[in-house]
């Protein structure tokens, strides 16, 4: 047997099968639909900010107490979006990089793409920072968006992927050292090397997630201790003039986990049964882990003292056990372990549900639903996610300005979160966005693989 050199291991026998035909890979529709659902959920949160007076945020220094069912659920359900975006970005790095390597992209071209795409997100975030300063007139702050974390973490995630390629031959060589036989089973050696790579990625994910909790100070230190600008930029939400709710390192664990998930599922991308079962298992495991963290209410929960003291006799004297709404009311800024396990667990269950839906059924009504789900607005939103993000901000802002013009700026916003007026306006905004996203998705599909328009 001829021993393959490192270049052969890198290109011909790696996990992602970089050689092969140059045909355009089929899109995984479920992933587009899932991404579209995330866009709808985050649009609900932003529409709520522009059209209502409700502005609760679950931060390390301030935790709202949720009581009313509808407004509480309308806030908590949007928590699926941010971790889902970061996770899908990591997964997308694997899918994108594999497809580009198939059509002949070199490593340097991939690196250039990661940097340009990440910087594009940061430039768009800078636009929203200026945009925010213009409309927040009571005081001057620089508000960042989720694009700040996504832009930086896209570059970091791309570097992690490239580091995986460069280090893979060394992992193979490391495994060979354990084989004393003259004839080496390279299939088995590479399988073990991939396993090592995945274990390393999992450990990085866990350490980053735990870091969110370990680096967060007690709430009493808010505005009394100066932790330094760089700690706030990278790790801790909100710093004086910088209203950054998405420091990159807080959300990097989701991206690394997405890369790990991409490695595991790449060869099974179109196997619905495999992906359904895998997501179901991951979802159940994460939700079980959430219960193990939440019920004791200690490790993994950031500053539980922010909530009112529980009644005497409450299990573990845990304030999260006083109601169902408080039980799922986890700290989002930064995401603690309860937040990570609960909402990523639910995201995986949603993916399992989408993978479980058949292409057709004997029932025509169900077929209409399936067709609407996989060919309707969610698909359009998911295939033009960044375009949707940019446009929906302006759309709901304009709606809010119209309401201010009609009802005056010295009154409370006229629509509450549980009123039919708000829900009607939110859905009306989505209806306007649907045809725009369809046209943009068709527009960018005609562009070259390295076109800047495809970033949107």
Short mmCIF file of C-alpha atoms in Angstrom, two decimals:
data_model
loop_
_atom_site.label_atom_id
_atom_site.label_comp_id
_atom_site.label_asym_id
_atom_site.label_seq_id
_atom_site.Cartn_x
_atom_site.Cartn_y
_atom_site.Cartn_z
CA UNK A 1 0.00 0.00 0.00
CA UNK A 2 1.32 3.41 -0.93
CA UNK A 3 1.21 5.80 1.98
CA UNK A 4 -0.58 9.02 1.03
CA UNK A 5 1.28 12.24 1.71
CA UNK A 6 -0.19 15.14 3.72
CA UNK A 7 -1.51 16.85 0.60
CA UNK A 8 -3.42 13.70 -0.31
CA UNK A 9 -4.85 13.48 3.20
CA UNK A 10 -5.78 17.14 3.12
CA UNK A 11 -7.53 17.21 -0.24
CA UNK A 12 -8.58 13.73 -1.22
CA UNK A 13 -9.49 11.98 1.99
CA UNK A 14 -10.70 14.68 4.34
CA UNK A 15 -14.11 14.56 5.96
CA UNK A 16 -15.69 16.96 3.55
CA UNK A 17 -14.62 15.19 0.34
CA UNK A 18 -13.27 18.28 -1.33
CA UNK A 19 -12.58 16.66 -4.66
CA UNK A 20 -15.36 15.54 -6.94
CA UNK A 21 -17.54 17.03 -9.60
CA UNK A 22 -18.05 20.75 -9.95
CA UNK A 23 -21.79 20.63 -10.05
CA UNK A 24 -23.64 23.12 -7.92
CA UNK A 25 -24.67 21.49 -4.61
CA UNK A 26 -28.35 21.22 -3.84
CA UNK A 27 -29.58 23.59 -1.15
CA UNK A 28 -30.98 22.01 1.98
CA UNK A 29 -34.47 23.52 2.03
CA UNK A 30 -35.05 22.68 5.69
CA UNK A 31 -32.14 24.90 6.68
CA UNK A 32 -33.48 27.82 4.66
CA UNK A 33 -36.92 27.39 6.23
CA UNK A 34 -35.43 27.18 9.71
CA UNK A 35 -33.39 30.33 9.07
CA UNK A 36 -36.56 32.01 7.80
CA UNK A 37 -38.36 31.13 11.02
CA UNK A 38 -35.55 32.72 13.01
CA UNK A 39 -35.88 35.88 10.93
CA UNK A 40 -39.60 36.05 11.68
CA UNK A 41 -39.01 35.62 15.41
CA UNK A 42 -36.39 38.36 15.62
CA UNK A 43 -38.62 40.65 13.55
CA UNK A 44 -41.26 40.22 16.26
CA UNK A 45 -38.83 41.48 18.86
CA UNK A 46 -37.78 44.48 16.78
CA UNK A 47 -41.34 45.36 15.80
CA UNK A 48 -42.22 45.21 19.47
CA UNK A 49 -39.43 47.71 20.21
CA UNK A 50 -40.56 50.16 17.54
CA UNK A 51 -44.33 49.87 18.00
CA UNK A 52 -44.83 49.34 21.73
CA UNK A 53 -43.53 50.56 25.06
CA UNK A 54 -42.17 47.16 26.10
CA UNK A 55 -38.37 47.12 26.18
CA UNK A 56 -37.43 44.40 28.70
CA UNK A 57 -33.98 42.89 28.43
CA UNK A 58 -32.63 39.96 30.43
CA UNK A 59 -29.19 41.28 31.36
CA UNK A 60 -26.64 40.34 34.01
CA UNK A 61 -27.62 43.46 36.01
CA UNK A 62 -31.41 43.63 35.38
CA UNK A 63 -33.90 40.79 35.08
CA UNK A 64 -37.57 41.50 34.29
CA UNK A 65 -40.22 39.54 36.17
CA UNK A 66 -42.65 38.11 33.62
CA UNK A 67 -46.28 37.68 34.67
CA UNK A 68 -48.64 38.31 31.74
CA UNK A 69 -48.69 35.30 29.43
CA UNK A 70 -48.96 36.84 25.94
CA UNK A 71 -46.33 39.59 26.23
CA UNK A 72 -44.04 37.24 28.12
CA UNK A 73 -44.24 34.48 25.53
CA UNK A 74 -43.86 37.01 22.71
CA UNK A 75 -40.55 38.04 24.26
CA UNK A 76 -39.23 34.65 25.34
CA UNK A 77 -39.93 32.94 22.01
CA UNK A 78 -37.65 35.46 20.27
CA UNK A 79 -34.74 34.06 22.29
CA UNK A 80 -34.52 31.29 19.73
CA UNK A 81 -33.24 33.74 17.11
CA UNK A 82 -29.82 34.94 18.29
CA UNK A 83 -28.36 31.53 19.22
CA UNK A 84 -29.94 30.09 16.08
CA UNK A 85 -28.25 32.73 13.91
CA UNK A 86 -24.82 32.11 15.46
CA UNK A 87 -25.26 28.34 15.20
CA UNK A 88 -26.40 28.49 11.59
CA UNK A 89 -23.48 30.75 10.73
CA UNK A 90 -21.03 28.12 11.99
CA UNK A 91 -22.92 25.40 10.14
CA UNK A 92 -22.98 27.61 7.04
CA UNK A 93 -19.20 28.04 7.16
CA UNK A 94 -18.84 24.28 6.70
CA UNK A 95 -21.43 24.05 3.91
CA UNK A 96 -20.10 27.11 2.08
CA UNK A 97 -16.42 26.19 2.39
CA UNK A 98 -17.01 22.62 1.23
CA UNK A 99 -18.96 23.80 -1.81
CA UNK A 100 -16.32 26.35 -2.75
CA UNK A 101 -13.46 23.89 -2.37
CA UNK A 102 -15.36 21.62 -4.73
CA UNK A 103 -15.30 24.25 -7.47
CA UNK A 104 -11.61 24.89 -7.04
CA UNK A 105 -11.25 27.69 -4.50
CA UNK A 106 -7.85 27.84 -2.82
CA UNK A 107 -7.34 28.28 0.91
CA UNK A 108 -6.24 31.90 0.46
CA UNK A 109 -9.42 32.70 -1.45
CA UNK A 110 -11.51 31.23 1.34
CA UNK A 111 -9.63 33.31 3.90
CA UNK A 112 -10.21 36.43 1.82
CA UNK A 113 -13.92 35.60 1.67
CA UNK A 114 -14.17 35.17 5.44
CA UNK A 115 -12.52 38.53 6.05
CA UNK A 116 -14.58 40.41 3.45
CA UNK A 117 -17.85 38.88 4.62
CA UNK A 118 -17.08 39.52 8.27
CA UNK A 119 -16.08 43.11 7.56
CA UNK A 120 -19.27 43.59 5.54
CA UNK A 121 -21.32 42.64 8.59
CA UNK A 122 -19.27 45.01 10.74
CA UNK A 123 -19.78 47.85 8.26
CA UNK A 124 -23.52 47.23 8.29
CA UNK A 125 -23.40 47.18 12.08
CA UNK A 126 -21.62 50.56 11.98
CA UNK A 127 -24.47 51.85 9.84
CA UNK A 128 -26.97 50.78 12.50
CA UNK A 129 -24.80 52.39 15.19
CA UNK A 130 -25.09 55.72 13.37
CA UNK A 131 -28.74 54.97 12.67
CA UNK A 132 -29.32 54.43 16.39
CA UNK A 133 -27.56 57.62 17.41
CA UNK A 134 -29.73 59.62 15.06
CA UNK A 135 -32.99 58.35 16.58
CA UNK A 136 -31.96 58.06 20.23
CA UNK A 137 -31.96 61.79 20.93
CA UNK A 138 -32.20 61.87 24.73
CA UNK A 139 -28.59 60.75 25.12
CA UNK A 140 -25.71 59.78 22.85
CA UNK A 141 -24.74 56.14 22.80
CA UNK A 142 -23.31 53.77 20.24
CA UNK A 143 -25.74 50.82 20.04
CA UNK A 144 -24.48 47.69 18.32
CA UNK A 145 -26.57 44.89 16.84
CA UNK A 146 -26.18 41.15 16.53
CA UNK A 147 -24.22 41.88 13.33
CA UNK A 148 -21.32 42.99 15.52
CA UNK A 149 -20.92 39.52 17.04
CA UNK A 150 -21.74 37.71 13.79
CA UNK A 151 -19.19 39.70 11.79
CA UNK A 152 -16.30 39.04 14.15
CA UNK A 153 -17.31 35.45 14.80
CA UNK A 154 -17.64 34.73 11.08
CA UNK A 155 -13.98 35.58 10.67
CA UNK A 156 -13.03 33.58 13.77
CA UNK A 157 -15.17 30.65 12.63
CA UNK A 158 -13.55 30.71 9.19
CA UNK A 159 -10.12 30.68 10.80
CA UNK A 160 -11.18 27.72 12.94
CA UNK A 161 -12.25 25.86 9.80
CA UNK A 162 -8.95 26.59 8.05
CA UNK A 163 -7.04 25.61 11.18
CA UNK A 164 -8.93 22.31 11.07
CA UNK A 165 -7.75 21.72 7.50
CA UNK A 166 -4.14 22.62 8.28
CA UNK A 167 -4.01 20.55 11.47
CA UNK A 168 -5.79 17.49 10.10
CA UNK A 169 -2.62 15.81 8.72
CA UNK A 170 -1.00 16.19 12.16
CA UNK A 171 -4.00 14.58 13.82
CA UNK A 172 -3.67 11.70 11.35
CA UNK A 173 0.04 11.39 12.09
CA UNK A 174 -0.73 11.45 15.82
CA UNK A 175 -3.12 8.54 15.36
CA UNK A 176 -0.58 6.63 13.29
CA UNK A 177 1.84 6.68 16.20
CA UNK A 178 -0.54 4.40 18.10
CA UNK A 179 -0.50 1.83 15.31
CA UNK A 180 2.49 -0.47 15.52
CA UNK A 181 1.53 -2.54 12.47
CA UNK A 182 3.51 -2.10 9.26
CA UNK A 183 0.31 -1.88 7.25
CA UNK A 184 -1.75 1.09 8.31
CA UNK A 185 -5.52 1.19 7.92
CA UNK A 186 -5.78 4.78 6.73
CA UNK A 187 -9.59 4.73 6.73
CA UNK A 188 -9.62 3.92 10.43
CA UNK A 189 -6.79 6.34 11.20
CA UNK A 190 -8.57 9.23 9.53
CA UNK A 191 -11.82 8.30 11.25
CA UNK A 192 -10.08 8.62 14.62
CA UNK A 193 -8.45 11.89 13.55
CA UNK A 194 -11.87 13.33 12.69
CA UNK A 195 -13.15 12.16 16.05
CA UNK A 196 -10.27 13.98 17.78
CA UNK A 197 -11.02 17.14 15.81
CA UNK A 198 -14.68 17.00 16.84
CA UNK A 199 -13.80 16.43 20.49
CA UNK A 200 -11.53 19.49 20.41
CA UNK A 201 -14.34 21.60 18.93
CA UNK A 202 -16.77 20.33 21.57
CA UNK A 203 -14.35 21.21 24.38
CA UNK A 204 -13.90 24.72 22.96
CA UNK A 205 -17.69 25.10 22.81
CA UNK A 206 -18.10 24.02 26.44
CA UNK A 207 -15.29 26.25 27.70
CA UNK A 208 -16.68 29.29 25.89
CA UNK A 209 -20.17 28.63 27.27
CA UNK A 210 -18.89 28.26 30.83
CA UNK A 211 -16.82 31.41 30.32
CA UNK A 212 -20.02 33.41 29.86
CA UNK A 213 -20.95 32.57 33.44
CA UNK A 214 -17.51 32.69 35.05
CA UNK A 215 -16.57 36.10 33.63
CA UNK A 216 -19.85 37.82 34.55
CA UNK A 217 -19.67 39.95 37.72
CA UNK A 218 -22.34 40.26 40.38
CA UNK A 219 -25.14 42.69 39.60
CA UNK A 220 -24.18 44.95 42.53
CA UNK A 221 -20.98 45.80 40.63
CA UNK A 222 -22.94 47.34 37.77
CA UNK A 223 -21.93 51.00 37.29
CA UNK A 224 -19.73 50.83 40.40
CA UNK A 225 -16.75 48.92 38.99
CA UNK A 226 -14.91 49.85 35.80
CA UNK A 227 -14.06 46.57 34.11
CA UNK A 228 -12.32 48.23 31.17
CA UNK A 229 -13.46 48.94 27.65
CA UNK A 230 -12.00 45.81 26.04
CA UNK A 231 -13.77 43.48 28.46
CA UNK A 232 -17.06 45.11 27.53
CA UNK A 233 -16.31 44.95 23.80
CA UNK A 234 -15.48 41.24 23.87
CA UNK A 235 -17.27 39.79 26.88
CA UNK A 236 -19.64 41.96 28.87
CA UNK A 237 -22.77 43.70 27.53
CA UNK A 238 -23.18 47.49 27.86
CA UNK A 239 -20.43 49.97 28.64
CA UNK A 240 -21.30 53.63 29.27
CA UNK A 241 -21.44 55.05 25.72
CA UNK A 242 -21.28 51.57 24.08
CA UNK A 243 -24.62 49.78 24.20
CA UNK A 244 -23.29 46.45 22.95
CA UNK A 245 -25.66 43.63 23.82
CA UNK A 246 -23.74 41.14 21.65
CA UNK A 247 -20.07 40.96 22.61
CA UNK A 248 -18.49 38.43 20.22
CA UNK A 249 -17.08 35.96 22.75
CA UNK A 250 -20.50 35.60 24.39
CA UNK A 251 -21.86 34.08 21.20
CA UNK A 252 -18.81 32.31 19.81
CA UNK A 253 -19.74 29.01 21.49
CA UNK A 254 -22.83 28.76 19.26
CA UNK A 255 -20.73 29.32 16.12
CA UNK A 256 -18.14 26.72 17.10
CA UNK A 257 -20.95 24.29 17.90
CA UNK A 258 -22.40 24.98 14.46
CA UNK A 259 -19.04 24.13 12.88
CA UNK A 260 -18.96 20.88 14.88
CA UNK A 261 -22.51 20.08 13.81
CA UNK A 262 -21.56 20.80 10.21
CA UNK A 263 -18.66 18.37 10.31
CA UNK A 264 -20.89 15.65 11.76
CA UNK A 265 -23.77 16.06 9.32
CA UNK A 266 -22.05 17.15 6.10
CA UNK A 267 -22.19 13.79 4.34
CA UNK A 268 -25.80 13.34 5.49
CA UNK A 269 -27.01 16.81 4.52
CA UNK A 270 -29.93 15.46 2.46
CA UNK A 271 -30.75 12.48 4.69
CA UNK A 272 -33.92 13.62 6.42
CA UNK A 273 -34.22 10.61 8.71
CA UNK A 274 -30.63 10.90 9.93
CA UNK A 275 -30.96 14.62 10.60
CA UNK A 276 -34.33 14.22 12.29
CA UNK A 277 -32.99 11.61 14.70
CA UNK A 278 -29.77 13.50 15.38
CA UNK A 279 -31.52 16.78 16.12
CA UNK A 280 -34.07 15.02 18.29
CA UNK A 281 -31.31 13.43 20.36
CA UNK A 282 -29.37 16.69 20.70
CA UNK A 283 -32.53 18.60 21.61
CA UNK A 284 -33.57 16.12 24.30
CA UNK A 285 -30.04 16.03 25.73
CA UNK A 286 -29.78 19.82 25.93
CA UNK A 287 -33.22 20.19 27.51
CA UNK A 288 -32.33 17.52 30.07
CA UNK A 289 -29.15 19.44 30.82
CA UNK A 290 -31.22 22.60 31.18
CA UNK A 291 -33.36 20.93 33.85
CA UNK A 292 -30.24 19.76 35.68
CA UNK A 293 -28.94 23.35 35.72
CA UNK A 294 -32.21 25.18 36.32
CA UNK A 295 -33.84 23.17 39.08
CA UNK A 296 -31.00 23.64 41.60
CA UNK A 297 -30.73 27.25 40.36
CA UNK A 298 -27.05 27.69 41.19
CA UNK A 299 -24.20 26.98 38.75
CA UNK A 300 -24.96 28.02 35.20
CA UNK A 301 -27.49 30.72 36.13
CA UNK A 302 -26.23 34.30 36.08
CA UNK A 303 -27.17 36.36 39.14
CA UNK A 304 -30.41 34.63 40.25
CA UNK A 305 -30.64 37.21 43.05
CA UNK A 306 -32.01 39.64 40.45
CA UNK A 307 -35.39 37.95 40.84
CA UNK A 308 -37.60 38.44 43.92
CA UNK A 309 -36.94 36.07 46.80
CA UNK A 310 -39.08 32.93 46.54
CA UNK A 311 -41.73 32.06 49.13
CA UNK A 312 -40.54 30.03 52.14
CA UNK A 313 -40.38 26.32 51.39
CA UNK A 314 -39.55 26.72 47.69
CA UNK A 315 -37.34 23.86 46.52
CA UNK A 316 -33.65 24.82 46.83
CA UNK A 317 -34.89 28.34 47.67
CA UNK A 318 -34.79 28.77 43.91
CA UNK A 319 -36.56 31.90 42.52
CA UNK A 320 -36.84 30.24 39.12
CA UNK A 321 -39.27 27.70 40.56
CA UNK A 322 -41.94 30.25 41.47
CA UNK A 323 -43.66 30.09 38.06
CA UNK A 324 -43.31 28.51 34.64
CA UNK A 325 -42.54 31.88 33.07
CA UNK A 326 -39.69 32.50 35.51
CA UNK A 327 -38.43 28.96 34.98
CA UNK A 328 -37.76 29.67 31.30
CA UNK A 329 -36.76 33.31 31.87
CA UNK A 330 -33.00 32.92 31.40
CA UNK A 331 -30.36 35.64 31.17
CA UNK A 332 -29.66 36.43 27.51
CA UNK A 333 -27.02 39.17 27.86
CA UNK A 334 -24.67 37.37 28.19
CA UNK A 335 -26.29 33.95 27.58
CA UNK A 336 -25.89 31.79 30.65
CA UNK A 337 -25.87 28.00 30.58
CA UNK A 338 -29.62 27.84 31.20
CA UNK A 339 -30.23 30.08 28.19
CA UNK A 340 -27.83 28.11 25.97
CA UNK A 341 -29.19 24.68 26.83
CA UNK A 342 -32.88 25.67 26.78
CA UNK A 343 -33.03 27.65 23.56
CA UNK A 344 -30.53 25.60 21.58
CA UNK A 345 -32.37 22.50 22.73
CA UNK A 346 -35.62 23.98 21.40
CA UNK A 347 -33.89 24.98 18.16
CA UNK A 348 -32.79 21.42 17.59
CA UNK A 349 -36.29 20.13 18.29
CA UNK A 350 -37.63 22.58 15.69
CA UNK A 351 -35.08 21.29 13.19
CA UNK A 352 -36.12 17.72 14.03
CA UNK A 353 -39.74 18.72 13.41
CA UNK A 354 -38.93 20.23 10.02
CA UNK A 355 -36.96 17.15 9.01
CA UNK A 356 -39.93 14.99 10.09
CA UNK A 357 -42.40 16.61 7.71
CA UNK A 358 -42.92 14.43 4.62
CA UNK A 359 -42.80 15.80 1.09
CA UNK A 360 -46.45 14.90 0.59
CA UNK A 361 -49.34 13.15 2.33
CA UNK A 362 -52.65 11.57 1.23
CA UNK A 363 -54.43 14.61 2.66
CA UNK A 364 -54.74 17.63 0.40
CA UNK A 365 -55.13 20.11 3.29
CA UNK A 366 -51.86 18.93 4.83
CA UNK A 367 -50.19 19.15 1.43
CA UNK A 368 -51.22 22.80 1.16
CA UNK A 369 -49.67 23.42 4.58
CA UNK A 370 -46.46 21.60 3.63
CA UNK A 371 -46.21 23.51 0.38
CA UNK A 372 -46.75 26.83 2.16
CA UNK A 373 -44.18 25.92 4.80
CA UNK A 374 -41.42 24.84 2.43
CA UNK A 375 -42.19 27.13 -0.53
CA UNK A 376 -43.74 30.13 1.20
CA UNK A 377 -42.46 33.14 3.14
CA UNK A 378 -40.15 31.23 5.48
CA UNK A 379 -38.18 29.93 2.51
CA UNK A 380 -37.96 33.41 0.95
CA UNK A 381 -36.90 34.98 4.25
CA UNK A 382 -34.29 32.28 4.87
CA UNK A 383 -32.77 32.57 1.40
CA UNK A 384 -32.32 36.34 1.76
CA UNK A 385 -31.76 36.61 5.50
CA UNK A 386 -29.44 39.62 5.62
CA UNK A 387 -31.57 41.52 3.11
CA UNK A 388 -34.61 40.79 5.30
CA UNK A 389 -32.70 42.00 8.37
CA UNK A 390 -31.72 45.29 6.76
CA UNK A 391 -35.16 46.06 5.34
CA UNK A 392 -37.34 45.03 8.28
CA UNK A 393 -35.56 47.43 10.63
CA UNK A 394 -36.47 50.38 8.42
CA UNK A 395 -39.97 49.10 7.73
CA UNK A 396 -41.03 48.83 11.37
CA UNK A 397 -39.24 52.06 12.24
CA UNK A 398 -41.28 53.88 9.57
CA UNK A 399 -44.44 52.34 11.02
CA UNK A 400 -43.44 53.63 14.44
CA UNK A 401 -42.78 57.12 13.07
CA UNK A 402 -46.19 57.13 11.41
CA UNK A 403 -47.81 56.24 14.74
CA UNK A 404 -45.86 59.01 16.45
CA UNK A 405 -47.01 61.47 13.80
CA UNK A 406 -50.64 60.40 14.18
CA UNK A 407 -50.79 60.17 17.98
CA UNK A 408 -48.05 62.56 19.10
CA UNK A 409 -44.59 62.07 20.57
CA UNK A 410 -45.53 62.95 24.15
CA UNK A 411 -47.77 59.92 24.63
CA UNK A 412 -47.11 56.29 25.20
CA UNK A 413 -46.98 54.20 21.99
CA UNK A 414 -50.61 53.43 21.15
CA UNK A 415 -50.29 49.69 20.53
CA UNK A 416 -49.62 47.18 23.28
CA UNK A 417 -48.04 43.80 22.61
CA UNK A 418 -51.24 41.88 23.29
CA UNK A 419 -53.48 44.04 21.09
CA UNK A 420 -54.80 43.05 17.68
CA UNK A 421 -53.44 46.29 16.23
CA UNK A 422 -49.84 45.37 16.96
CA UNK A 423 -50.15 41.82 15.67
CA UNK A 424 -51.88 43.08 12.53
CA UNK A 425 -49.10 45.59 11.85
CA UNK A 426 -46.38 43.01 12.47
CA UNK A 427 -47.99 40.52 10.07
CA UNK A 428 -48.62 43.30 7.55
CA UNK A 429 -44.91 44.11 7.64
CA UNK A 430 -44.04 40.45 6.98
CA UNK A 431 -46.48 40.42 4.07
CA UNK A 432 -44.68 43.40 2.55
CA UNK A 433 -41.30 41.77 3.06
CA UNK A 434 -42.27 38.47 1.42
CA UNK A 435 -42.33 39.56 -2.27
CA UNK A 436 -39.25 41.74 -1.75
CA UNK A 437 -37.31 38.76 -0.38
CA UNK A 438 -38.47 36.52 -3.24
CA UNK A 439 -37.18 39.01 -5.80
CA UNK A 440 -33.90 39.49 -3.99
CA UNK A 441 -33.33 35.74 -3.60
CA UNK A 442 -33.79 35.31 -7.37
CA UNK A 443 -31.51 38.28 -8.02
CA UNK A 444 -28.61 37.00 -5.92
CA UNK A 445 -28.96 33.43 -7.25
CA UNK A 446 -27.91 34.74 -10.67
CA UNK A 447 -24.68 36.22 -9.28
CA UNK A 448 -21.25 34.60 -9.30
CA UNK A 449 -20.25 32.43 -6.31
CA UNK A 450 -17.93 35.15 -4.95
CA UNK A 451 -20.30 38.06 -5.57
CA UNK A 452 -20.83 40.49 -2.69
CA UNK A 453 -24.57 40.38 -3.37
CA UNK A 454 -24.66 36.76 -2.21
CA UNK A 455 -23.74 37.90 1.30
CA UNK A 456 -27.28 39.25 1.66
#
